[in-house]
CSV table of C-alpha atoms in Angstrom, one decimal:
chain,number,residue,atom,x,y,z
A,1,MET,CA,-116.2,70.8,-60.6
A,2,GLY,CA,-116.5,74.6,-59.9
A,3,ILE,CA,-114.0,76.5,-57.8
A,4,LYS,CA,-116.4,76.8,-54.9
A,5,GLU,CA,-116.9,73.1,-54.6
A,6,LEU,CA,-113.2,72.6,-55.0
A,7,MET,CA,-112.3,74.9,-52.1
A,8,ILE,CA,-114.9,73.2,-49.9
A,9,SER,CA,-113.4,69.8,-50.6
A,10,PHE,CA,-109.9,71.2,-50.1
A,11,ILE,CA,-110.7,72.6,-46.7
A,12,PHE,CA,-112.4,69.4,-45.6
A,13,THR,CA,-109.5,67.1,-46.7
A,14,THR,CA,-106.8,69.3,-45.3
A,15,PHE,CA,-108.7,69.3,-41.9
A,16,LEU,CA,-108.6,65.5,-42.0
A,17,LEU,CA,-104.9,65.4,-42.7
A,18,SER,CA,-104.2,67.9,-39.9
A,19,LEU,CA,-105.5,65.4,-37.4
A,20,LEU,CA,-102.4,63.3,-38.1
A,21,PHE,CA,-100.3,65.7,-36.1
A,22,ILE,CA,-102.2,65.4,-32.8
A,23,PRO,CA,-100.4,62.5,-30.9
A,24,SER,CA,-103.3,62.2,-28.4
A,25,VAL,CA,-105.6,60.9,-31.1
A,26,LEU,CA,-103.4,57.9,-31.8
A,27,PRO,CA,-104.2,55.4,-29.0
A,28,PHE,CA,-102.7,51.9,-29.2
A,29,SER,CA,-106.1,50.4,-29.9
A,30,ILE,CA,-105.9,51.5,-33.6
A,31,PHE,CA,-103.4,48.8,-34.4
A,32,GLN,CA,-103.1,45.1,-33.5
A,33,SER,CA,-100.0,43.7,-31.8
A,34,SER,CA,-98.6,40.2,-31.9
A,35,ASN,CA,-97.7,40.7,-28.3
A,36,HIS,CA,-99.6,43.0,-26.0
A,37,SER,CA,-96.8,43.4,-23.4
A,38,ASN,CA,-95.1,46.7,-23.1
A,39,SER,CA,-92.1,47.2,-25.3
A,40,SER,CA,-90.0,48.3,-22.3
A,41,GLY,CA,-89.9,44.6,-21.3
A,42,ARG,CA,-87.4,44.0,-24.2
A,43,PRO,CA,-83.7,44.0,-23.5
A,44,GLU,CA,-82.2,47.5,-23.4
A,45,LYS,CA,-80.4,48.3,-26.6
A,46,PRO,CA,-78.7,44.9,-27.3
A,47,TYR,CA,-78.0,46.1,-30.9
A,48,PRO,CA,-76.1,49.3,-31.9
A,49,VAL,CA,-79.0,50.7,-34.0
A,50,SER,CA,-82.5,49.7,-34.9
A,51,PHE,CA,-84.9,50.4,-37.7
A,52,ALA,CA,-88.7,51.0,-37.8
A,53,TYR,CA,-90.3,49.6,-41.0
A,54,LEU,CA,-93.7,50.5,-42.5
A,55,ILE,CA,-94.6,47.9,-45.1
A,56,SER,CA,-97.6,48.8,-47.2
A,57,ALA,CA,-99.6,46.3,-49.3
A,58,SER,CA,-102.8,46.3,-51.3
A,59,LYS,CA,-105.5,43.9,-52.3
A,60,GLY,CA,-104.0,40.6,-53.4
A,61,ASP,CA,-100.6,41.3,-51.8
A,62,VAL,CA,-100.8,39.3,-48.5
A,63,ASN,CA,-98.4,36.5,-49.6
A,64,ARG,CA,-95.9,39.0,-50.9
A,65,LEU,CA,-96.2,41.0,-47.7
A,66,LYS,CA,-95.5,37.9,-45.6
A,67,ARG,CA,-92.5,37.1,-47.7
A,68,THR,CA,-91.0,40.6,-47.5
A,69,LEU,CA,-91.6,40.8,-43.8
A,70,THR,CA,-89.9,37.4,-43.2
A,71,ALA,CA,-87.0,38.4,-45.4
A,72,ILE,CA,-86.3,41.7,-43.5
A,73,TYR,CA,-87.2,40.5,-40.0
A,74,HIS,CA,-84.8,41.0,-37.1
A,75,PRO,CA,-85.4,41.3,-33.3
A,76,ALA,CA,-83.6,44.6,-33.2
A,77,ASN,CA,-86.2,46.3,-35.4
A,78,TYR,CA,-89.9,47.1,-35.4
A,79,TYR,CA,-92.4,46.4,-38.1
A,80,LEU,CA,-95.8,48.0,-38.9
A,81,LEU,CA,-97.9,46.4,-41.6
A,82,HIS,CA,-100.5,48.4,-43.5
A,83,LEU,CA,-103.0,46.5,-45.7
A,84,ASP,CA,-105.1,48.9,-47.8
A,85,LEU,CA,-108.7,49.2,-46.8
A,86,GLU,CA,-109.6,47.7,-50.2
A,87,ALA,CA,-108.2,44.3,-49.2
A,88,THR,CA,-110.9,41.7,-48.4
A,89,PRO,CA,-111.8,40.6,-44.8
A,90,GLU,CA,-110.3,37.2,-45.7
A,91,GLU,CA,-107.0,38.7,-46.6
A,92,ARG,CA,-106.9,40.8,-43.4
A,93,HIS,CA,-107.7,37.7,-41.4
A,94,LEU,CA,-104.9,35.7,-43.1
A,95,LEU,CA,-102.4,38.4,-42.3
A,96,THR,CA,-103.6,38.8,-38.7
A,97,GLN,CA,-103.5,35.1,-38.1
A,98,PHE,CA,-100.0,34.9,-39.7
A,99,VAL,CA,-98.6,37.5,-37.3
A,100,SER,CA,-100.4,36.4,-34.1
A,101,ASP,CA,-99.6,32.7,-34.6
A,102,HIS,CA,-96.0,33.1,-35.5
A,103,PRO,CA,-93.9,31.9,-32.5
A,104,THR,CA,-91.0,34.4,-33.0
A,105,PHE,CA,-93.2,37.4,-33.6
A,106,SER,CA,-95.1,36.6,-30.4
A,107,LEU,CA,-91.9,36.0,-28.5
A,108,ILE,CA,-90.2,39.3,-29.5
A,109,GLY,CA,-93.4,41.4,-29.9
A,110,ASN,CA,-92.2,43.8,-32.5
A,111,VAL,CA,-94.6,43.2,-35.4
A,112,TRP,CA,-97.9,45.1,-35.6
A,113,ILE,CA,-100.8,45.5,-38.0
A,114,VAL,CA,-102.6,48.8,-38.6
A,115,HIS,CA,-106.1,47.9,-37.5
A,116,LYS,CA,-107.8,51.0,-38.8
A,117,SER,CA,-106.5,50.9,-42.4
A,118,ASN,CA,-106.5,53.7,-44.9
A,119,LEU,CA,-108.0,53.7,-48.4
A,120,VAL,CA,-105.1,54.5,-50.6
A,121,THR,CA,-105.4,56.1,-54.1
A,122,TYR,CA,-102.5,55.6,-56.4
A,123,ARG,CA,-100.8,59.0,-57.1
A,124,GLY,CA,-103.0,60.6,-54.4
A,125,PRO,CA,-102.0,62.2,-51.1
A,126,SER,CA,-103.7,59.3,-49.2
A,127,MET,CA,-100.5,57.4,-49.7
A,128,LEU,CA,-98.6,60.2,-48.0
A,129,SER,CA,-101.1,60.3,-45.1
A,130,THR,CA,-100.7,56.6,-44.7
A,131,THR,CA,-96.9,57.0,-44.3
A,132,LEU,CA,-97.3,59.8,-41.8
A,133,HIS,CA,-99.9,57.7,-39.9
A,134,GLY,CA,-97.4,54.9,-39.7
A,135,LEU,CA,-94.7,57.3,-38.5
A,136,SER,CA,-96.9,58.6,-35.8
A,137,ILE,CA,-97.7,55.1,-34.5
A,138,LEU,CA,-94.0,54.0,-34.6
A,139,LEU,CA,-92.8,57.1,-32.9
A,140,ARG,CA,-95.2,56.6,-30.0
A,141,ARG,CA,-94.9,52.9,-29.8
A,142,CYS,CA,-91.1,52.2,-29.7
A,143,GLN,CA,-87.6,53.6,-29.7
A,144,TRP,CA,-85.6,53.3,-33.0
A,145,ASP,CA,-83.0,55.2,-35.0
A,146,TRP,CA,-84.2,55.2,-38.6
A,147,PHE,CA,-87.6,54.8,-40.4
A,148,ILE,CA,-87.8,52.9,-43.7
A,149,ASN,CA,-90.9,52.7,-45.8
A,150,LEU,CA,-91.3,49.7,-48.2
A,151,SER,CA,-94.1,48.2,-50.2
A,152,ALA,CA,-94.9,44.5,-50.6
A,153,SER,CA,-93.2,44.6,-54.0
A,154,ASP,CA,-89.8,45.6,-52.5
A,155,TYR,CA,-87.2,43.0,-51.4
A,156,PRO,CA,-83.9,43.2,-49.5
A,157,LEU,CA,-80.5,42.7,-51.2
A,158,ILE,CA,-78.6,42.4,-47.9
A,159,THR,CA,-79.3,40.9,-44.5
A,160,GLN,CA,-80.4,43.0,-41.5
A,161,ASP,CA,-77.1,42.2,-39.8
A,162,ASP,CA,-75.4,43.8,-42.8
A,163,LEU,CA,-77.7,46.8,-42.5
A,164,ILE,CA,-77.4,47.3,-38.8
A,165,THR,CA,-73.6,47.0,-38.8
A,166,ALA,CA,-73.3,49.4,-41.8
A,167,PHE,CA,-75.4,52.0,-40.0
A,168,SER,CA,-73.9,51.5,-36.5
A,169,ASN,CA,-71.2,54.3,-36.9
A,170,LEU,CA,-73.3,56.8,-38.9
A,171,PRO,CA,-74.5,60.1,-37.4
A,172,ARG,CA,-78.1,59.5,-36.2
A,173,ASP,CA,-79.4,62.7,-37.8
A,174,LEU,CA,-78.7,61.6,-41.4
A,175,SER,CA,-81.7,60.9,-43.6
A,176,PHE,CA,-81.5,59.2,-47.0
A,177,VAL,CA,-83.7,61.2,-49.2
A,178,GLU,CA,-83.2,61.3,-53.0
A,179,HIS,CA,-84.0,64.9,-54.1
A,180,THR,CA,-83.6,67.4,-56.8
A,181,SER,CA,-85.0,70.9,-57.4
A,182,HIS,CA,-85.0,70.4,-61.2
A,183,LEU,CA,-88.6,69.4,-61.7
A,184,GLY,CA,-88.6,69.4,-65.5
A,185,TRP,CA,-91.8,67.9,-66.9
A,186,LYS,CA,-93.1,67.5,-63.3
A,187,ILE,CA,-93.8,71.3,-63.2
A,188,ARG,CA,-96.5,70.9,-65.9
A,189,LYS,CA,-97.7,67.4,-64.9
A,190,ARG,CA,-97.5,67.5,-61.1
A,191,ALA,CA,-96.9,71.0,-59.6
A,192,ARG,CA,-99.4,73.1,-61.6
A,193,PRO,CA,-102.5,70.8,-61.6
A,194,ILE,CA,-104.9,70.8,-58.6
A,195,ILE,CA,-106.4,67.5,-57.6
A,196,ILE,CA,-108.5,66.0,-54.8
A,197,ASP,CA,-108.0,62.5,-53.5
A,198,PRO,CA,-111.5,60.9,-52.8
A,199,ALA,CA,-109.8,58.4,-50.5
A,200,LEU,CA,-109.4,61.1,-47.9
A,201,TYR,CA,-113.2,61.4,-47.4
A,202,SER,CA,-114.8,58.4,-49.1
A,203,LEU,CA,-114.9,54.6,-48.4
A,204,ASN,CA,-115.4,54.0,-52.1
A,205,LYS,CA,-112.2,53.8,-54.1
A,206,SER,CA,-112.0,56.0,-57.2
A,207,GLU,CA,-109.5,57.9,-59.2
A,208,ILE,CA,-108.2,61.3,-58.2
A,209,ILE,CA,-110.4,64.3,-59.2
A,210,ARG,CA,-108.7,66.9,-61.4
A,211,SER,CA,-109.7,70.6,-61.4
A,212,THR,CA,-109.7,72.6,-64.5
A,213,GLN,CA,-107.8,75.3,-62.6
A,214,LYS,CA,-104.0,75.5,-62.6
A,215,ARG,CA,-101.8,77.1,-60.0
A,216,SER,CA,-98.6,79.0,-60.1
A,217,LEU,CA,-95.4,77.7,-58.5
A,218,PRO,CA,-95.0,78.7,-54.8
A,219,THR,CA,-92.8,81.6,-53.8
A,220,ALA,CA,-92.8,80.9,-50.0
A,221,PHE,CA,-90.8,77.7,-50.4
A,222,LYS,CA,-88.9,75.8,-53.1
A,223,LEU,CA,-90.2,72.6,-54.6
A,224,TYR,CA,-88.1,69.4,-54.7
A,225,THR,CA,-88.9,66.0,-56.1
A,226,GLY,CA,-87.3,62.5,-55.9
A,227,SER,CA,-88.0,59.0,-54.7
A,228,ALA,CA,-91.0,58.0,-52.6
A,229,TRP,CA,-88.8,55.5,-50.7
A,230,THR,CA,-86.8,57.0,-47.9
A,231,VAL,CA,-84.7,56.3,-44.8
A,232,LEU,CA,-85.6,59.0,-42.3
A,233,SER,CA,-83.8,59.8,-39.0
A,234,ARG,CA,-85.9,59.7,-35.9
A,235,SER,CA,-85.3,63.4,-35.3
A,236,PHE,CA,-86.5,64.3,-38.8
A,237,ALA,CA,-89.5,62.0,-38.5
A,238,GLU,CA,-90.5,63.7,-35.3
A,239,TYR,CA,-90.2,67.1,-37.0
A,240,CYS,CA,-92.5,65.9,-39.8
A,241,VAL,CA,-95.2,64.7,-37.4
A,242,LEU,CA,-95.0,67.4,-34.8
A,243,GLY,CA,-94.1,70.3,-37.1
A,244,TRP,CA,-93.0,72.6,-34.4
A,245,ASP,CA,-92.1,75.5,-36.7
A,246,ASN,CA,-95.2,74.8,-38.9
A,247,LEU,CA,-93.2,74.1,-42.1
A,248,PRO,CA,-94.2,70.4,-42.3
A,249,ARG,CA,-97.8,71.2,-41.6
A,250,THR,CA,-97.9,74.0,-44.2
A,251,LEU,CA,-96.3,71.8,-46.8
A,252,LEU,CA,-98.7,69.0,-46.0
A,253,LEU,CA,-101.7,71.2,-46.8
A,254,TYR,CA,-100.0,72.3,-50.0
A,255,TYR,CA,-99.3,68.7,-51.1
A,256,THR,CA,-102.8,67.6,-50.3
A,257,ASN,CA,-103.7,68.7,-53.8
A,258,PHE,CA,-100.5,67.6,-55.5
A,259,ILE,CA,-100.2,64.6,-57.8
A,260,SER,CA,-97.8,61.9,-56.5
A,261,SER,CA,-97.1,63.9,-53.3
A,262,PRO,CA,-95.0,61.1,-51.7
A,263,GLU,CA,-92.4,61.9,-54.4
A,264,GLY,CA,-92.1,65.5,-53.2
A,265,TYR,CA,-93.3,66.0,-49.6
A,266,PHE,CA,-90.3,64.8,-47.6
A,267,GLN,CA,-87.9,66.3,-50.1
A,268,THR,CA,-89.5,69.7,-49.9
A,269,VAL,CA,-89.7,69.6,-46.1
A,270,ILE,CA,-86.1,68.6,-45.5
A,271,CYS,CA,-84.6,70.9,-48.2
A,272,ASN,CA,-86.6,74.0,-47.0
A,273,SER,CA,-85.7,73.4,-43.3
A,274,ASN,CA,-82.6,75.4,-42.2
A,275,TYR,CA,-82.0,72.8,-39.5
A,276,TYR,CA,-82.3,69.6,-41.6
A,277,LYS,CA,-81.3,70.6,-45.1
A,278,ASN,CA,-77.6,69.7,-44.5
A,279,THR,CA,-78.5,66.2,-43.1
A,280,THR,CA,-79.6,64.7,-46.4
A,281,VAL,CA,-77.8,61.9,-48.2
A,282,ASN,CA,-79.1,62.1,-51.8
A,283,HIS,CA,-79.8,58.4,-52.3
A,284,ASP,CA,-82.8,56.2,-51.4
A,285,LEU,CA,-80.7,53.0,-51.0
A,286,HIS,CA,-82.9,51.3,-53.5
A,287,TYR,CA,-82.1,49.7,-56.9
A,288,ILE,CA,-84.9,50.8,-59.3
A,289,MET,CA,-84.9,50.6,-63.1
A,290,TRP,CA,-86.8,53.2,-65.2
A,291,ASP,CA,-87.7,53.6,-68.8
A,292,ASN,CA,-85.9,56.4,-70.7
A,293,PRO,CA,-87.6,58.8,-70.4
A,294,PRO,CA,-89.2,57.6,-67.1
A,295,LYS,CA,-92.8,56.5,-67.2
A,296,GLN,CA,-95.2,56.4,-64.2
A,297,HIS,CA,-94.1,52.9,-63.0
A,298,PRO,CA,-90.6,51.6,-62.7
A,299,LEU,CA,-89.6,48.5,-64.7
A,300,THR,CA,-90.2,45.1,-63.2
A,301,LEU,CA,-87.0,43.4,-62.2
A,302,GLY,CA,-86.0,39.8,-63.1
A,303,MET,CA,-83.1,37.5,-63.6
A,304,LYS,CA,-81.5,39.8,-66.2
A,305,ASP,CA,-81.1,42.5,-63.5
A,306,TYR,CA,-79.6,40.3,-60.8
A,307,ARG,CA,-75.9,41.3,-61.5
A,308,ARG,CA,-76.7,45.0,-61.7
A,309,MET,CA,-78.7,44.8,-58.5
A,310,ILE,CA,-75.6,43.5,-56.7
A,311,LEU,CA,-73.2,46.0,-58.3
A,312,SER,CA,-75.5,48.8,-57.2
A,313,SER,CA,-74.6,48.0,-53.6
A,314,ALA,CA,-78.2,49.0,-52.7
A,315,ALA,CA,-79.9,47.7,-49.6
A,316,PHE,CA,-83.3,47.1,-51.3
A,317,ALA,CA,-84.7,46.7,-54.8
A,318,ARG,CA,-88.1,47.2,-56.5
A,319,LYS,CA,-90.3,46.2,-58.0
A,320,PHE,CA,-90.7,42.4,-58.3
A,321,LYS,CA,-93.5,40.2,-59.6
A,322,LYS,CA,-95.1,37.8,-57.1
A,323,ASN,CA,-92.8,34.8,-56.6
A,324,ASP,CA,-90.4,35.8,-59.4
A,325,PRO,CA,-87.5,33.3,-59.7
A,326,VAL,CA,-85.1,36.1,-59.0
A,327,LEU,CA,-86.4,36.3,-55.5
A,328,ASP,CA,-85.5,32.7,-54.9
A,329,LYS,CA,-82.0,33.5,-56.2
A,330,ILE,CA,-81.7,36.5,-53.9
A,331,ASP,CA,-82.9,34.3,-51.0
A,332,ARG,CA,-80.4,31.6,-51.8
A,333,GLU,CA,-77.3,33.6,-52.7
A,334,LEU,CA,-77.6,36.9,-50.8
A,335,LEU,CA,-79.8,36.3,-47.8
A,336,ARG,CA,-79.0,32.6,-47.1
A,337,ARG,CA,-82.7,32.0,-46.7
A,338,LYS,CA,-84.9,29.1,-47.8
A,339,ASN,CA,-88.3,27.4,-47.0
A,340,GLU,CA,-89.8,30.6,-45.7
A,341,GLN,CA,-87.2,30.8,-42.9
A,342,PHE,CA,-85.7,34.1,-41.7
A,343,THR,CA,-82.8,35.8,-43.4
A,344,TYR,CA,-79.4,34.6,-42.0
A,345,GLY,CA,-78.3,36.5,-38.9
A,346,GLY,CA,-76.4,36.1,-35.7
A,347,TRP,CA,-79.6,36.2,-33.6
A,348,CYS,CA,-81.0,32.9,-35.0
A,349,SER,CA,-78.0,30.8,-36.0
A,350,ASP,CA,-75.7,28.7,-33.8
A,351,GLY,CA,-72.2,27.7,-34.6
A,352,GLU,CA,-71.9,26.3,-38.1
A,353,ILE,CA,-75.6,26.5,-38.9
A,354,THR,CA,-76.0,28.8,-41.9
A,355,ARG,CA,-79.8,29.1,-41.9
A,356,CYS,CA,-82.2,30.7,-39.6
A,357,SER,CA,-85.0,28.6,-38.2
A,358,ASP,CA,-88.3,29.9,-36.9
A,359,GLY,CA,-87.1,30.9,-33.4
A,360,GLN,CA,-84.5,32.9,-31.6
A,361,SER,CA,-81.5,30.8,-30.5
A,362,LYS,CA,-80.9,31.0,-26.8
A,363,GLY,CA,-78.1,33.4,-25.8
A,364,ARG,CA,-77.8,34.9,-29.3
A,365,THR,CA,-79.4,38.3,-28.5
A,366,GLY,CA,-77.1,41.1,-29.6
A,367,VAL,CA,-75.0,38.9,-31.9
A,368,LEU,CA,-74.4,40.3,-35.4
A,369,LYS,CA,-72.8,38.3,-38.3
A,370,PRO,CA,-72.4,40.7,-41.2
A,371,GLY,CA,-71.3,39.4,-44.6
A,372,ALA,CA,-70.7,40.5,-48.2
A,373,GLY,CA,-73.8,42.7,-48.1
A,374,PHE,CA,-72.3,44.7,-45.3
A,375,ARG,CA,-69.1,45.3,-47.3
A,376,ARG,CA,-71.1,46.4,-50.4
A,377,LEU,CA,-73.3,48.8,-48.5
A,378,ARG,CA,-70.4,50.1,-46.5
A,379,ALA,CA,-68.6,50.9,-49.8
A,380,LEU,CA,-71.7,52.7,-51.0
A,381,LEU,CA,-72.1,54.7,-47.8
A,382,THR,CA,-68.4,55.6,-47.8
A,383,LYS,CA,-68.8,57.0,-51.3
A,384,LEU,CA,-72.0,58.9,-50.6
A,385,LEU,CA,-70.6,60.4,-47.4
A,386,SER,CA,-67.2,61.4,-48.8
A,387,SER,CA,-66.7,65.2,-48.6
A,388,ARG,CA,-66.7,65.4,-52.4
A,389,ASN,CA,-70.1,63.8,-52.9
A,390,PHE,CA,-71.9,64.7,-49.7
A,391,ASN,CA,-71.4,68.4,-49.9
A,392,LYS,CA,-71.9,68.6,-53.6
A,393,ARG,CA,-75.2,66.7,-53.5
A,394,GLN,CA,-76.9,68.7,-50.7
A,395,CYS,CA,-80.1,70.6,-51.3
A,396,ARG,CA,-79.6,73.3,-53.9
């Protein structure tokens, strides 16, 4: 591809991405809700904090998506499901039917499906545009304190009661973003190459297009890299979508042609912002195992990793195979969940009942029953937020 054609494609794709930042082009009709009533009809802040989840899935992942959603479901939170455009109409119908027919989802009205799905290219910026798309919808649709992005191959290691209780006393402007300015091999493999993601302008899925041209490292801002999985404060999420000082928008245009941009965009935005750079906790709250040296994909977790997952005190882990036996062990021993029921929580258990059935128990709204997962996560947060660790691990 010549440089002229490359620049034409670059201008076109960046124009498409810039549309993400115009709130008026995000009407509610672009996603489907399990309950069409206004969210203002829900009780006013019965829980101390709430989370907005974006769970992304691809073709063949519907059952995994359903399992992850049920495992992290809680009436305090909000859930937006994105099924890649490559998924079949039958898969989309199954997911839609699951959400619309579920009695609890219909009662609470906090689970939605992105109706106009995006085509996502692995390692392309279309994955980042999908995350920003989800952020825009969730910011406009409901009130929450933190945003969490997951995939269907992620799974929780603690209950939502544990998570809500652990975060209840944290400053609301903290964001959990793993970051480093030491790019190492990523300078040659990620920062210098120029690519185009066909998913930004084509309905046919294909690999990213690589230019023969290379670019120098930027001088207007400093590059950072880290995990694609984050926990973002609502304030920082609004900053990324609205971009009132233009830094998020400028960096989005830069990362449009960057390989694996989800591993660098939020890190570079937050660490180059004078306002937000000191609000980062350098951790993604995930347990992830990598080869040494790291390869493109993390290692698949199994029974042999169960003890290390618990000792990590992380809230989530990835990635898992479909229906791996270790997921049943996590359900049984950490989440107190079985037979596709919800994870244990005060909102859906009465008295001595230690399992959550498919419905909200009357009069239990606002009740939290944290357990061992809360104590593990609280210990991790205390360590991360200690003056010795927090200040030392800020953006450098």
